Structures are given as C-alpha cells and as structure tokens.
Coordinates of C-alpha atoms in Angstrom, one line a residue:
Chain A
W105 CA 0.0 0.0 0.0
G106 CA 1.1 3.6 -0.2
G107 CA 3.2 3.0 -3.2
A108 CA 4.3 5.7 -5.6
A109 CA 0.7 6.1 -6.9
G110 CA -0.5 6.9 -3.4
D111 CA 1.0 10.3 -3.0
S112 CA 1.7 11.5 -6.4
G113 CA 0.3 14.9 -7.3
G114 CA -1.5 15.1 -4.0
G115 CA -4.2 13.0 -2.6
N116 CA -6.9 15.1 -4.2
D117 CA -7.2 18.0 -6.6
I118 CA -6.7 20.5 -3.8
Q119 CA -3.3 22.2 -3.7
W120 CA -2.7 23.2 -0.1
C121 CA -0.7 26.2 0.8
F122 CA 0.4 27.6 4.1
S123 CA -1.6 30.6 5.2
Q124 CA -1.0 31.4 8.9
V125 CA 0.5 30.0 12.1
K126 CA -0.4 31.1 15.6
G127 CA 1.5 30.6 18.8
A128 CA 5.0 30.9 20.2
V129 CA 8.1 29.8 18.3
D130 CA 10.0 28.6 21.3
D131 CA 10.7 24.9 21.7
D132 CA 10.1 25.0 25.5
V133 CA 6.3 24.5 25.6
A134 CA 4.5 25.5 28.7
E135 CA 1.9 22.9 29.6
A136 CA -0.9 25.4 29.7
D137 CA -0.2 26.3 26.0
I138 CA -0.9 22.8 24.8
I139 CA -3.9 23.0 22.4
S140 CA -6.6 20.6 23.3
T141 CA -9.4 21.4 20.9
V142 CA -10.1 23.3 17.6
E143 CA -13.5 24.1 16.2
F144 CA -14.9 26.2 13.4
N145 CA -18.3 27.8 13.9
H146 CA -21.2 27.0 11.5
S147 CA -20.4 29.7 9.1
G148 CA -16.6 29.2 9.3
E149 CA -16.1 32.9 10.1
L150 CA -15.0 32.0 13.6
L151 CA -12.4 29.5 14.7
A152 CA -12.1 28.6 18.4
T153 CA -9.2 26.9 20.2
G154 CA -9.1 25.5 23.8
D155 CA -5.9 24.7 25.7
K156 CA -4.7 22.8 28.7
G157 CA -4.6 26.1 30.7
G158 CA -8.4 26.4 30.4
R159 CA -8.3 29.3 28.0
V160 CA -10.3 29.8 24.8
V161 CA -9.0 31.9 21.9
I162 CA -11.4 32.8 19.1
F163 CA -10.1 33.9 15.7
Q164 CA -12.3 35.8 13.2
Q165 CA -11.8 35.7 9.5
E166 CA -11.3 39.1 7.9
Q167 CA -13.9 40.3 5.5
E168 CA -12.8 39.5 2.0
N169 CA -10.9 42.3 0.5
K170 CA -12.8 43.5 -2.5
T171 CA -9.6 44.5 -4.4
Q172 CA -8.0 41.2 -3.7
S173 CA -10.8 38.9 -4.7
H174 CA -8.5 35.9 -5.0
S175 CA -7.4 35.8 -1.5
R176 CA -9.4 34.7 1.5
G177 CA -9.4 36.8 4.6
E178 CA -6.9 35.8 7.3
Y179 CA -7.9 34.8 10.8
N180 CA -7.1 37.3 13.6
V181 CA -7.7 37.2 17.3
Y182 CA -11.3 38.2 18.0
S183 CA -11.7 37.3 21.7
T184 CA -9.9 35.3 24.4
F185 CA -11.0 34.4 27.8
Q186 CA -10.3 32.0 30.7
S187 CA -13.1 29.5 30.4
H188 CA -12.2 27.0 33.2
E189 CA -9.9 27.2 36.2
P190 CA -8.3 24.5 38.1
E191 CA -10.5 23.1 40.9
F192 CA -10.1 20.6 43.7
D193 CA -12.3 17.7 44.6
Y194 CA -12.0 17.6 48.3
L195 CA -13.8 14.4 48.8
K196 CA -11.3 12.4 46.7
S197 CA -8.3 14.7 47.1
L198 CA -8.1 15.0 43.4
E199 CA -7.3 17.9 41.3
I200 CA -9.8 18.8 38.5
E201 CA -7.9 19.9 35.4
E202 CA -8.9 23.1 33.7
K203 CA -8.0 21.7 30.3
I204 CA -10.7 22.3 27.7
N205 CA -11.7 19.0 26.3
K206 CA -14.2 20.2 23.7
I207 CA -15.7 23.3 22.3
R208 CA -19.0 23.2 20.3
W209 CA -20.6 26.3 18.7
L210 CA -24.3 27.0 18.7
P211 CA -25.8 28.1 15.4
Q212 CA -26.1 31.9 15.4
K213 CA -29.5 33.2 16.3
N214 CA -28.9 36.8 16.9
A215 CA -26.0 39.3 17.0
A216 CA -24.2 37.4 19.7
Q217 CA -22.3 34.1 19.3
F218 CA -22.6 31.2 21.8
L219 CA -20.4 28.3 22.4
L220 CA -20.2 25.4 24.9
S221 CA -16.8 24.6 26.4
T222 CA -16.1 21.7 28.8
N223 CA -13.4 20.4 31.0
D224 CA -13.5 17.0 32.8
K225 CA -16.4 18.0 35.0
T226 CA -18.2 21.2 34.1
I227 CA -19.8 22.5 30.9
K228 CA -20.2 26.2 30.4
L229 CA -22.2 28.2 27.9
W230 CA -20.4 31.3 26.8
K231 CA -21.9 34.4 25.1
I232 CA -19.5 36.4 22.9
S233 CA -21.0 39.7 22.0
E234 CA -19.7 42.9 20.3
R235 CA -20.0 46.3 21.6
D236 CA -19.3 49.1 19.2
K237 CA -21.3 52.0 20.6
R238 CA -21.7 53.6 23.9
P239 CA -24.2 56.0 25.4
E240 CA -23.0 59.6 25.9
G241 CA -24.5 62.7 27.1
Y242 CA -26.2 61.7 30.4
N243 CA -27.6 64.4 32.4
L244 CA -26.7 63.2 35.8
K245 CA -23.3 61.6 35.1
E246 CA -20.1 62.9 33.8
E247 CA -18.5 61.1 30.9
D248 CA -16.1 59.3 33.2
G249 CA -19.0 58.0 35.3
R250 CA -18.9 60.4 38.3
Y251 CA -22.2 61.7 39.4
R252 CA -22.9 65.4 38.8
D253 CA -24.3 67.6 41.4
P254 CA -28.0 67.8 40.4
T255 CA -28.2 71.4 41.3
T256 CA -25.6 72.3 38.6
V257 CA -27.9 70.9 35.9
T258 CA -29.5 73.8 34.0
T259 CA -30.4 72.1 30.7
L260 CA -31.6 68.7 29.7
R261 CA -30.3 66.7 26.8
V262 CA -31.1 63.3 25.4
P263 CA -28.2 60.8 25.7
V264 CA -27.2 59.3 22.3
F265 CA -25.2 56.3 21.2
R266 CA -21.8 57.2 19.7
P267 CA -19.4 54.8 18.0
M268 CA -16.5 53.4 20.0
D269 CA -13.7 51.0 19.3
L270 CA -15.0 47.5 19.0
M271 CA -15.0 45.6 22.2
V272 CA -15.7 41.9 22.2
E273 CA -17.0 40.6 25.5
A274 CA -17.3 37.0 26.6
S275 CA -19.5 36.2 29.5
P276 CA -20.6 32.8 31.0
R277 CA -24.3 32.5 30.7
R278 CA -24.9 29.0 32.0
I279 CA -22.8 26.6 34.1
F280 CA -23.7 23.0 33.9
A281 CA -22.0 21.3 36.9
N282 CA -22.0 18.3 39.1
A283 CA -23.5 15.9 36.7
H284 CA -20.5 13.8 35.9
T285 CA -18.6 11.5 38.2
Y286 CA -16.2 10.5 35.5
H287 CA -14.3 12.6 33.0
I288 CA -16.3 14.3 30.2
N289 CA -15.0 13.4 26.8
S290 CA -17.7 14.8 24.5
I291 CA -20.4 17.3 24.1
S292 CA -22.7 17.5 21.2
I293 CA -25.5 20.0 20.4
N294 CA -28.8 18.5 19.2
S295 CA -30.3 19.6 15.9
D296 CA -33.2 20.9 17.9
Y297 CA -30.8 23.6 19.1
E298 CA -32.4 23.4 22.5
T299 CA -30.7 20.4 24.0
Y300 CA -27.3 18.9 24.1
L301 CA -25.6 15.8 25.4
S302 CA -22.4 15.4 27.5
A303 CA -20.6 12.0 27.8
D304 CA -18.1 10.7 30.3
D305 CA -16.4 7.4 30.5
L306 CA -19.5 5.6 31.7
R307 CA -22.5 7.8 31.3
I308 CA -24.2 10.2 28.9
N309 CA -26.5 13.0 30.1
L310 CA -29.0 15.1 28.2
W311 CA -29.3 18.8 29.0
H312 CA -31.5 21.7 28.1
L313 CA -29.5 24.8 27.3
E314 CA -31.7 26.9 29.5
I315 CA -31.7 24.6 32.5
T316 CA -28.6 24.1 34.7
D317 CA -29.9 22.4 37.8
R318 CA -31.2 19.3 36.1
S319 CA -30.0 16.8 33.4
F320 CA -31.4 13.5 32.3
N321 CA -29.2 10.4 32.2
I322 CA -29.7 8.7 28.9
V323 CA -26.9 6.1 28.9
D324 CA -25.4 4.3 31.9
I325 CA -22.9 1.5 31.3
K326 CA -21.5 1.4 34.8
P327 CA -21.7 -2.2 36.0
A328 CA -23.1 -3.0 39.4
N329 CA -19.7 -4.4 40.3
M330 CA -16.8 -2.3 39.0
E331 CA -14.7 -5.4 38.8
E332 CA -16.8 -6.4 35.8
L333 CA -16.0 -3.2 33.9
T334 CA -14.8 -4.2 30.4
E335 CA -15.4 -1.1 28.3
V336 CA -15.8 2.7 28.5
I337 CA -17.4 5.3 26.4
T338 CA -14.9 7.2 24.3
A339 CA -17.0 9.7 22.3
A340 CA -20.6 10.6 21.6
E341 CA -22.4 12.7 19.0
F342 CA -25.9 13.7 18.1
H343 CA -27.1 13.0 14.5
P344 CA -27.0 16.2 12.5
N345 CA -30.6 16.0 11.4
S346 CA -32.5 13.5 13.5
C347 CA -33.0 15.1 16.9
N348 CA -33.8 11.7 18.5
T349 CA -30.7 9.9 17.4
F350 CA -27.2 9.8 18.8
V351 CA -24.2 7.5 18.7
Y352 CA -21.5 6.6 21.2
S353 CA -18.2 4.8 20.7
S354 CA -16.4 2.5 23.0
S355 CA -12.9 1.4 24.0
K356 CA -13.6 -1.9 22.4
G357 CA -14.1 -0.5 18.9
T358 CA -17.9 -0.6 18.8
I359 CA -20.4 2.1 18.0
R360 CA -23.9 2.1 19.4
L361 CA -26.7 4.1 17.8
C362 CA -29.5 5.0 20.1
D363 CA -33.0 6.4 19.6
M364 CA -34.3 8.5 22.4
R365 CA -37.9 7.7 21.4
A366 CA -37.4 4.1 22.3
S367 CA -37.0 4.6 26.0
A368 CA -35.9 7.1 28.6
L369 CA -32.8 5.2 29.3
C370 CA -31.0 4.2 26.1
D371 CA -29.0 1.4 27.5
R372 CA -30.2 -0.8 24.8
H373 CA -28.9 0.3 21.4
S374 CA -31.0 0.5 18.3
K375 CA -27.9 -0.4 16.2
L376 CA -24.5 -1.8 17.0
F377 CA -21.7 -1.2 14.6
E378 CA -18.8 -3.6 14.9
E379 CA -16.4 -5.0 12.5
P380 CA -15.9 -8.8 13.0
E381 CA -12.3 -9.6 14.1
D382 CA -10.2 -12.3 12.8
P383 CA -9.5 -14.3 16.0
S384 CA -6.2 -15.7 14.7
N385 CA -4.9 -12.1 14.4
R386 CA -5.7 -11.2 18.0
S387 CA -2.8 -10.0 20.1
F388 CA -2.2 -8.2 23.4
F389 CA -2.6 -4.9 21.5
S390 CA -5.7 -5.7 19.5
E391 CA -8.2 -4.2 21.9
I392 CA -6.1 -1.1 22.7
I393 CA -5.7 -0.2 19.1
S394 CA -9.3 -0.8 18.3
S395 CA -10.4 1.7 20.9
I396 CA -12.2 4.5 19.0
S397 CA -10.9 8.0 19.9
D398 CA -13.4 10.0 17.8
V399 CA -16.7 9.6 16.1
K400 CA -18.2 12.2 13.6
F401 CA -21.3 12.1 11.5
S402 CA -21.0 13.3 7.9
H403 CA -22.8 16.5 7.2
S404 CA -25.4 14.5 5.2
G405 CA -26.1 12.3 8.2
R406 CA -25.9 9.2 6.1
Y407 CA -22.4 8.2 7.2
M408 CA -20.3 8.3 10.3
M409 CA -16.5 8.2 10.6
T410 CA -14.6 6.6 13.5
R411 CA -10.9 6.9 14.3
D412 CA -9.0 4.2 16.0
Y413 CA -5.2 4.1 16.6
L414 CA -4.2 3.1 13.1
S415 CA -7.1 3.8 10.8
V416 CA -10.1 5.8 9.9
K417 CA -13.3 4.0 9.1
I418 CA -16.5 5.2 7.3
W419 CA -19.7 3.5 8.3
D420 CA -23.0 3.6 6.4
L421 CA -25.7 3.9 9.1
N422 CA -27.6 1.3 7.2
M423 CA -24.9 -1.3 7.6
E424 CA -23.8 -2.5 11.0
N425 CA -21.6 -5.4 10.3
R426 CA -18.6 -3.6 8.7
P427 CA -17.4 -0.2 7.6
V428 CA -17.9 0.7 4.0
E429 CA -14.5 2.3 3.8
T430 CA -11.3 1.9 5.7
Y431 CA -8.2 4.2 5.4
Q432 CA -4.9 3.4 6.9
V433 CA -3.4 6.4 8.6
H434 CA 0.0 5.1 9.6
E435 CA 0.1 1.3 9.2
Y436 CA 3.9 1.3 9.6
L437 CA 3.3 1.8 13.3
R438 CA 1.9 -1.7 13.6
S439 CA 5.4 -3.1 14.0
K440 CA 6.2 -0.5 16.6
L441 CA 3.4 -1.2 19.0
C442 CA 5.7 -2.5 21.7
S443 CA 7.6 0.8 22.0
L444 CA 4.4 2.8 21.5
Y445 CA 2.9 1.0 24.4
E446 CA 5.9 1.7 26.6
N447 CA 5.9 5.4 25.8
D448 CA 2.1 5.6 26.1
C449 CA 1.7 6.9 22.6
I450 CA -0.6 4.0 21.9
F451 CA -3.2 5.7 24.1
D452 CA -3.1 9.0 22.1
K453 CA -6.5 10.1 21.1
F454 CA -6.6 11.4 17.5
E455 CA -9.6 13.2 16.1
C456 CA -10.9 13.2 12.6
C457 CA -13.1 15.5 10.5
W458 CA -15.0 15.8 7.2
N459 CA -14.8 18.5 4.6
G460 CA -18.0 20.4 3.9
S461 CA -19.1 18.2 1.1
D462 CA -18.2 14.9 2.9
S463 CA -15.9 13.9 0.0
I464 CA -12.6 14.2 2.0
V465 CA -11.7 13.2 5.5
M466 CA -8.7 14.3 7.5
T467 CA -6.9 13.2 10.6
G468 CA -3.6 13.8 12.3
S469 CA -0.5 11.6 12.9
Y470 CA 3.0 11.9 14.4
N471 CA 5.9 14.1 13.4
N472 CA 3.4 16.9 12.8
F473 CA 2.1 15.0 9.8
F474 CA -1.6 15.0 8.9
R475 CA -3.4 12.9 6.4
M476 CA -6.3 13.4 4.0
F477 CA -8.3 10.7 2.2
D478 CA -10.4 11.5 -0.9
R479 CA -13.3 9.2 -0.8
N480 CA -14.1 9.6 -4.5
T481 CA -10.7 9.3 -6.1
K482 CA -9.3 7.0 -3.3
R483 CA -6.1 9.0 -3.3
D484 CA -4.5 10.1 -0.1
I485 CA -1.9 12.6 0.9
T486 CA 0.4 13.2 3.9
L487 CA 1.3 16.8 4.7
E488 CA 3.4 18.4 7.4
A489 CA 2.6 21.3 9.7
S490 CA 5.9 23.0 10.0
R491 CA 7.2 26.5 10.1
E492 CA 9.7 25.6 7.4
N493 CA 6.9 25.6 4.8
N494 CA 6.1 29.3 5.4
K495 CA 6.4 30.3 1.7
P496 CA 3.4 32.1 0.3
R497 CA 1.7 30.5 -2.7
T498 CA 4.0 27.5 -2.5
V499 CA 2.1 24.3 -2.6
L500 CA 2.9 22.1 0.4
K501 CA 5.1 19.1 -0.5
P502 CA 3.6 15.7 0.2
R503 CA 5.5 13.7 2.8
K504 CA 6.2 10.0 2.7
V505 CA 7.2 7.6 5.4
C506 CA 9.4 4.7 4.6
A507 CA 8.3 1.6 6.5
S508 CA 11.2 -0.6 5.9
G509 CA 13.9 -1.3 3.4
K510 CA 15.7 1.3 1.4
R511 CA 14.7 4.8 2.1
K512 CA 14.2 6.9 -0.9
K513 CA 15.3 10.5 -1.1
D514 CA 12.8 12.8 0.7
E515 CA 11.3 9.9 2.6
I516 CA 11.5 9.8 6.3
S517 CA 12.1 6.5 8.1
V518 CA 9.7 5.3 10.8
D519 CA 12.5 5.4 13.4
S520 CA 13.1 9.1 12.7
L521 CA 9.6 10.1 13.4
D522 CA 9.1 12.4 16.3
F523 CA 6.4 10.9 18.5
N524 CA 6.2 14.0 20.6
K525 CA 5.0 16.0 17.7
K526 CA 1.5 14.8 17.4
I527 CA -1.4 16.3 15.6
L528 CA -4.5 15.2 17.6
H529 CA -6.9 18.1 16.6
T530 CA -7.8 19.3 13.1
A531 CA -10.8 21.1 11.8
W532 CA -12.2 21.8 8.3
H533 CA -14.1 25.0 7.4
P534 CA -17.7 24.1 6.8
K535 CA -17.8 25.6 3.3
E536 CA -14.4 26.4 2.0
N537 CA -11.1 24.6 1.6
I538 CA -9.6 26.1 4.7
I539 CA -8.2 23.8 7.4
A540 CA -7.0 24.4 10.9
V541 CA -4.3 22.0 12.2
A542 CA -3.1 22.1 15.8
T543 CA 0.4 20.9 16.6
T544 CA 1.3 20.8 20.3
N545 CA 1.2 24.5 20.9
N546 CA 0.8 26.1 17.5
L547 CA -2.2 26.5 15.2
Y548 CA -1.7 26.3 11.5
I549 CA -4.1 27.5 8.9
F550 CA -3.8 26.1 5.4
Q551 CA -5.9 27.1 2.3
D552 CA -6.1 25.8 -1.2
K553 CA -4.3 27.7 -3.8
M554 CA -6.9 29.8 -5.6
N555 CA -6.6 30.6 -9.3
Chain B
M167 CA -3.8 3.9 -1.5
A168 CA -6.8 3.3 0.7
A169 CA -6.9 -0.1 2.1
A170 CA -9.4 -2.6 0.8
L171 CA -12.9 -2.6 2.1
G172 CA -13.8 -4.3 5.3
T173 CA -10.4 -5.7 6.1
G174 CA -10.2 -3.7 9.3
G175 CA -6.5 -3.5 9.0
R176 CA -5.9 -5.8 11.8
G177 CA -3.2 -8.4 11.2
Q178 CA -2.5 -7.1 7.7
E179 CA 1.1 -7.5 7.0
A180 CA 1.0 -4.4 4.8
G181 CA 3.8 -5.7 2.6
Q182 CA 6.5 -5.8 5.2
E183 CA 8.7 -8.4 6.8
K184 CA 9.7 -10.0 3.5
Q185 CA 12.7 -11.5 5.4
A186 CA 10.3 -13.4 7.7
M187 CA 8.7 -15.1 4.8
Q188 CA 11.9 -16.4 3.6
H189 CA 13.0 -18.0 6.8
K190 CA 10.0 -19.2 8.7
D191 CA 6.2 -18.8 9.0
P192 CA 5.5 -15.1 8.9
I193 CA 4.5 -13.8 12.3
A194 CA 2.0 -11.0 12.1
P195 CA 3.7 -7.7 13.2
E196 CA 1.3 -7.3 16.1
R197 CA 2.2 -10.7 17.5
A198 CA 5.9 -10.0 17.1
E199 CA 5.4 -6.8 19.1
E200 CA 3.5 -8.7 21.7
L201 CA 6.3 -11.2 22.1
K202 CA 8.8 -8.3 22.5
L203 CA 6.6 -6.8 25.2
K204 CA 6.2 -10.0 27.1
A205 CA 10.0 -10.6 26.9
K206 CA 10.5 -7.2 28.5
Y207 CA 7.8 -7.5 31.1
P208 CA 7.2 -11.1 32.0
N209 CA 4.7 -10.2 34.7
L210 CA 2.4 -8.3 32.4
A211 CA -1.2 -9.1 32.9
Q212 CA -2.7 -11.3 30.2
K213 CA -5.6 -9.2 29.3
P214 CA -4.9 -5.5 28.8
G215 CA -8.6 -4.7 28.6
G216 CA -9.3 -5.9 32.1
S217 CA -10.9 -3.9 34.8
D218 CA -7.7 -2.9 36.5
F219 CA -6.5 -1.3 33.3
L220 CA -9.8 0.6 32.7
M221 CA -9.9 1.6 36.4
K222 CA -6.6 3.3 35.9
R223 CA -8.1 5.1 32.9
L224 CA -11.1 6.3 34.9
Q225 CA -8.8 7.5 37.6
K226 CA -7.1 10.5 36.0
G227 CA -5.8 13.5 37.7
Q228 CA -3.4 14.5 40.3
K229 CA -4.0 12.8 43.7
Y230 CA -2.9 14.7 46.7
F231 CA -2.0 13.5 50.2
D232 CA -5.0 12.8 52.3
S233 CA -4.5 11.9 55.9
G234 CA -7.8 10.0 56.0
D235 CA -6.6 7.9 53.1
Y236 CA -3.3 7.4 54.7
N237 CA -4.8 6.0 57.9
M238 CA -7.2 3.9 56.0
A239 CA -4.3 2.3 54.1
K240 CA -2.4 1.7 57.2
A241 CA -5.4 0.0 58.8
K242 CA -5.9 -2.1 55.7
M243 CA -2.5 -3.5 55.9
K244 CA -2.9 -4.6 59.5
N245 CA -6.4 -5.8 59.3
K246 CA -7.4 -7.5 56.1
Q247 CA -11.1 -7.5 56.9
L248 CA -12.2 -3.9 56.5
P249 CA -15.9 -3.2 56.2
S250 CA -16.7 -3.2 52.5
A251 CA -17.3 0.2 51.1
G252 CA -20.1 -1.1 48.9
P253 CA -20.2 -1.7 45.2
D254 CA -19.2 1.8 44.4
K255 CA -15.9 1.7 46.3
N256 CA -13.4 4.0 44.8
L257 CA -10.3 1.9 44.4
V258 CA -8.0 4.8 44.4
T259 CA -8.9 6.0 47.9
G260 CA -6.5 4.6 50.4
D261 CA -4.4 2.8 47.9
H262 CA -2.3 5.6 46.4
I263 CA -0.5 7.8 48.8
P264 CA 1.5 10.5 47.1
T265 CA 4.8 11.3 48.5
P266 CA 6.2 14.9 48.4
Q267 CA 8.1 13.9 45.3
D268 CA 4.9 13.0 43.5
L269 CA 3.3 16.4 44.1
P270 CA 3.4 18.7 41.1
Q271 CA 5.1 22.0 41.1
R272 CA 2.9 24.9 41.9
K273 CA 0.8 25.9 38.9
S274 CA 1.9 29.1 37.3
S275 CA -0.4 32.1 37.4
L276 CA -3.1 32.4 34.8
V277 CA -1.8 34.4 31.8
T278 CA -3.1 35.1 28.3
S279 CA -2.7 32.4 25.7
K280 CA 0.3 32.8 23.4
L281 CA -2.1 32.1 20.5
A282 CA -3.7 35.4 21.3
G283 CA -0.7 37.4 22.5
A284 CA 2.3 36.8 20.4
R285 CA 2.7 38.1 17.0
S286 CA 1.9 35.4 14.5
T287 CA 3.3 34.8 11.1
S288 CA 0.7 35.4 8.6
I289 CA 1.2 35.3 4.9
L290 CA -1.7 36.2 2.8
I291 CA -2.1 34.3 -0.4
G292 CA -2.4 37.3 -2.7
P293 CA -1.4 38.3 -6.2

C-alpha cells in the first residue's frame, strides 16, 4: 500500500498552501499552551481553540478584500478568555484539570455568538458579543461616570449612542456542573438547538441549554460491580438531522446508535456497529488499538466516521456489520506497537473531520504529519505542519514515510519520526477549503491555492 | 492507496517483513510486538482490557495527600477485613499515597494564551 501512486500529485485535486501560524516559536512548551481542541463555527467565520490552561481563543476571518478577490481573509484574534480554572475535589483529594476537552458552537440566532466549552467535570455556555457603541450625554453623570451635582444641571439633553472602538466581551451565561462522576470526553448539540448531550467514561447526560440544575441520564454503562468493567465510552455525538438519534463509541471498537424515542434510558442500542475480528490475528494490542478515539457524523447524516489508533473507518448507518471504507493512517506503526505501548503513545486520542461536502476526510498523525483521504478518487496525501513551509503561494510538499527497506530521497524512516510532535486536533471549514491544524502549541491554517 | 474494504487493517502485514517469509512462518507484526513486550515484562497481565486497566483510565488527575486515606491504608495492611465500602468503592482511595516527590510543582499564574498574545506569522495568499 502507499506505493508511488498513493502520494503523487497530492491525494486530491486541492493544492494546499500555508496561510498562517499562531503561537509561540520557542521549543520550550509550557503545559498550559498545549492546544486541546479546535473548532470552526457554523459559518466558518470564527475559529475557536481551547488549551490545557483552560483558555479559549477565538479567531475571526477578515472580510474578503474586494480589491484582492482571489485571497481569502486571514484569521485574527477576536476574543480570548479564561473558560475554566483548576479546581479541587476535596472528597477524593483529586485535582480537577482546567483543560478544555471540547468546544462546540451553537448556530447563530442573533448578533451574539454562543459556544459550549467543557473540562473534565463542568460545561459552560459562553456568550460572545460585540459592543461598538456607547451612550454619551447623560444628564446626571459625567462622561467618566462620576455623578454630577444635580443642582448644577441647568439644561436637559437626550443621551445618544456614539461609536466606540469594537469591544468583544465573553460572559458565562450557564454553568452545567455536578452531573459527571467520571471525565467528560464529548459534548454535542442537538439539531433541535435546545438540548445537548455530555458524555463521560460511563454515562451520557441530556441537558436543556436553559436549565442548569437538572439533566437526564440517557446512557449508563456502569456495571453494578466495577470489577466487571470491560469497556468505557470514548466519544458521543448527536445525529445532524434526527434530533432523537445519537451515537457513542467504546474502547472496544464498537459504536452504538440510540434512539431516544425508544425509552428514557437508552442502555439498549438500536444499532450496534462492529467489524468482526479475525481471532487468529488477535494480540495483546488488539483491543487497545481498536479503541475509538473519535466519532463524527457526515454533514449529510448518512455516514459516520470513526478513528482508532491506526485507521479511519467510514460507516454507512444502514450497515452495522462492517465499515464501507477503511483508510490506513500510519500502518507502519503496527510493527512498533511495543515501544508505542511503553511510551504511552498507543493511548493517544486522535480526532478526525469531514470536509464540507463529505468527500474528503482528514486526521492527524505523528511528526506533525496529517493525512487526508479523498473518498471519491481513493487518493490520499500526507502533509506536514511546520514553520519551514512558510512560503506564500507554494504548494505544500507531500510527505512519505518509509516503513522498511531502502529509504528513498525525501522519505523519512519510521524510526526518525518524532512521536512527541502529534497532531491530535484538526478542523475543516464548513464551506471552504480552509483547514486548521493544531500541533502541540501552534495553530496552523492552510488554504487551497486559488486561481 | 486506501486499504481494501472491510479488512479492518488488523493483522494485515502491509507488505512488510519479507525476510520473515523467507526464513519461517510469517509472524503478524502485532504478534511479534506482543512477544517483544512479554519478553521485557514477563509479569504483564494477560488481558490489557481488564478492569484494572480501565480503572486506571477512569482515575485520572493528580492525587494529593489525604490523611484520611493514609490512615485507611495503614489500617488495611494490619487488618485484612475492612468493612466493605459497597459496590461503588473507589479503588483509588487509600491505595495511592502520594509522596512529596509526586506532588506537582505549583501551577503558574493564569496568563493570556500565546495564541492570542504573540505576533503570529501570517502570509496572505495574494497576487
């Protein structure tokens, strides 16, 4: 696999070029700066990142320059705020990390923007609003806010709004706390735009965006005796169109689809997606590498994609017994599983994403490589997020890893890969060919070459 | 090239280990890796997916010294028959007692993210 034909001319017709990189250049990465989630909003105008220090940074795309119609606006900082802070669970003497596990945007309903951000235990609804005018000309107050002596007021005037420098304010509107004993791995907003789910290792809860003091438990896989625990929930997502349907994936490589109309507690799945395993190929590592780290519905809602350690699989919701497509992300790692187990890399949780038209899927790998698979042409490409590619209008050069044998020029051998440089989080603009790729502490934005 | 449909990728040799085929029966790369691991760690538990493994996964986060836990653990060692904590017993309590060396360094003060602060390299794709 992955012979010369695989990477020639790019995995698809898109020619990717470097656009921007955000973040510090220094090699000494502070833990707080490690990026933990990346998400475009529904229009693609806003791009949010969360990090291990509990901070959210939102970038906004500049309006397209009318004179430069063949360049897309660049993303600049729009707002940044401290979403979560470190907490302490006194009962268990455990620290609760402030790391932002997921950010999900709400569709825009009015002038303000809303997003949900979550750490291990608490979900917060943030409102991001703009202020570009302020009232001036009060009768009883000076412009600096001090109160005037009413006896000095001789005339009356009507206060008016005057323009001011744009100020973007973020305020927490709802805090959804104390509903998860275990660590939250996913949040997903329902297509009804009123409810959302949050999933931890063993349970999934359903919330109403307006109600913080109550949530419904809809999945509970905690066994009565914890000694019997065999699998945990790894990710969950609502169907993009059917407000009664959601899926959750497990550490054993299965995906369960549930219908909330069937019962209040969806412990019994409506569909179980699992690929049969060849028992003769089973090894100590089989279950670990089958653990699904991410599940994402296609925009159409007809398919879903799962990411396990070595591959990306596309499932047709109408077929439970096997995926319809399987793409190898870095098969050369199969013969390195022993060392990857020892350095814990085998537990890395890679995410995956669809492009706007569901024709291409993307996921990250090691050495700051990321991979794209074109579902129509069946071609794939490996690219690298690196500051060395900072040349404008230059198409990114495809990368190739040499699994064994003679290494060709420009190839990199498996043993030279840097396993500390992992791309776990990537996002694709909902409409355009613009992608955001997070390395450990930098955010890269790539665009296709226009013209 | 994308892999063939429905193979799942498990146990696929992916065209490697031609030498193995010449000498003896080809061992699947996963199995070979398993043997390597067992050679290094002979006491490794047979099933990695067991409840101990998953419990470790559920128990994330920095554990701090707790005098209550410490005394519980001491008592446990002397007296095997402790009253059961019930089905929901938290295995971590009383079992893991951090030492001063385990404690993390003091967290640094909250500052603005470098993604927002530092000047970033932006190159517009223009004419």
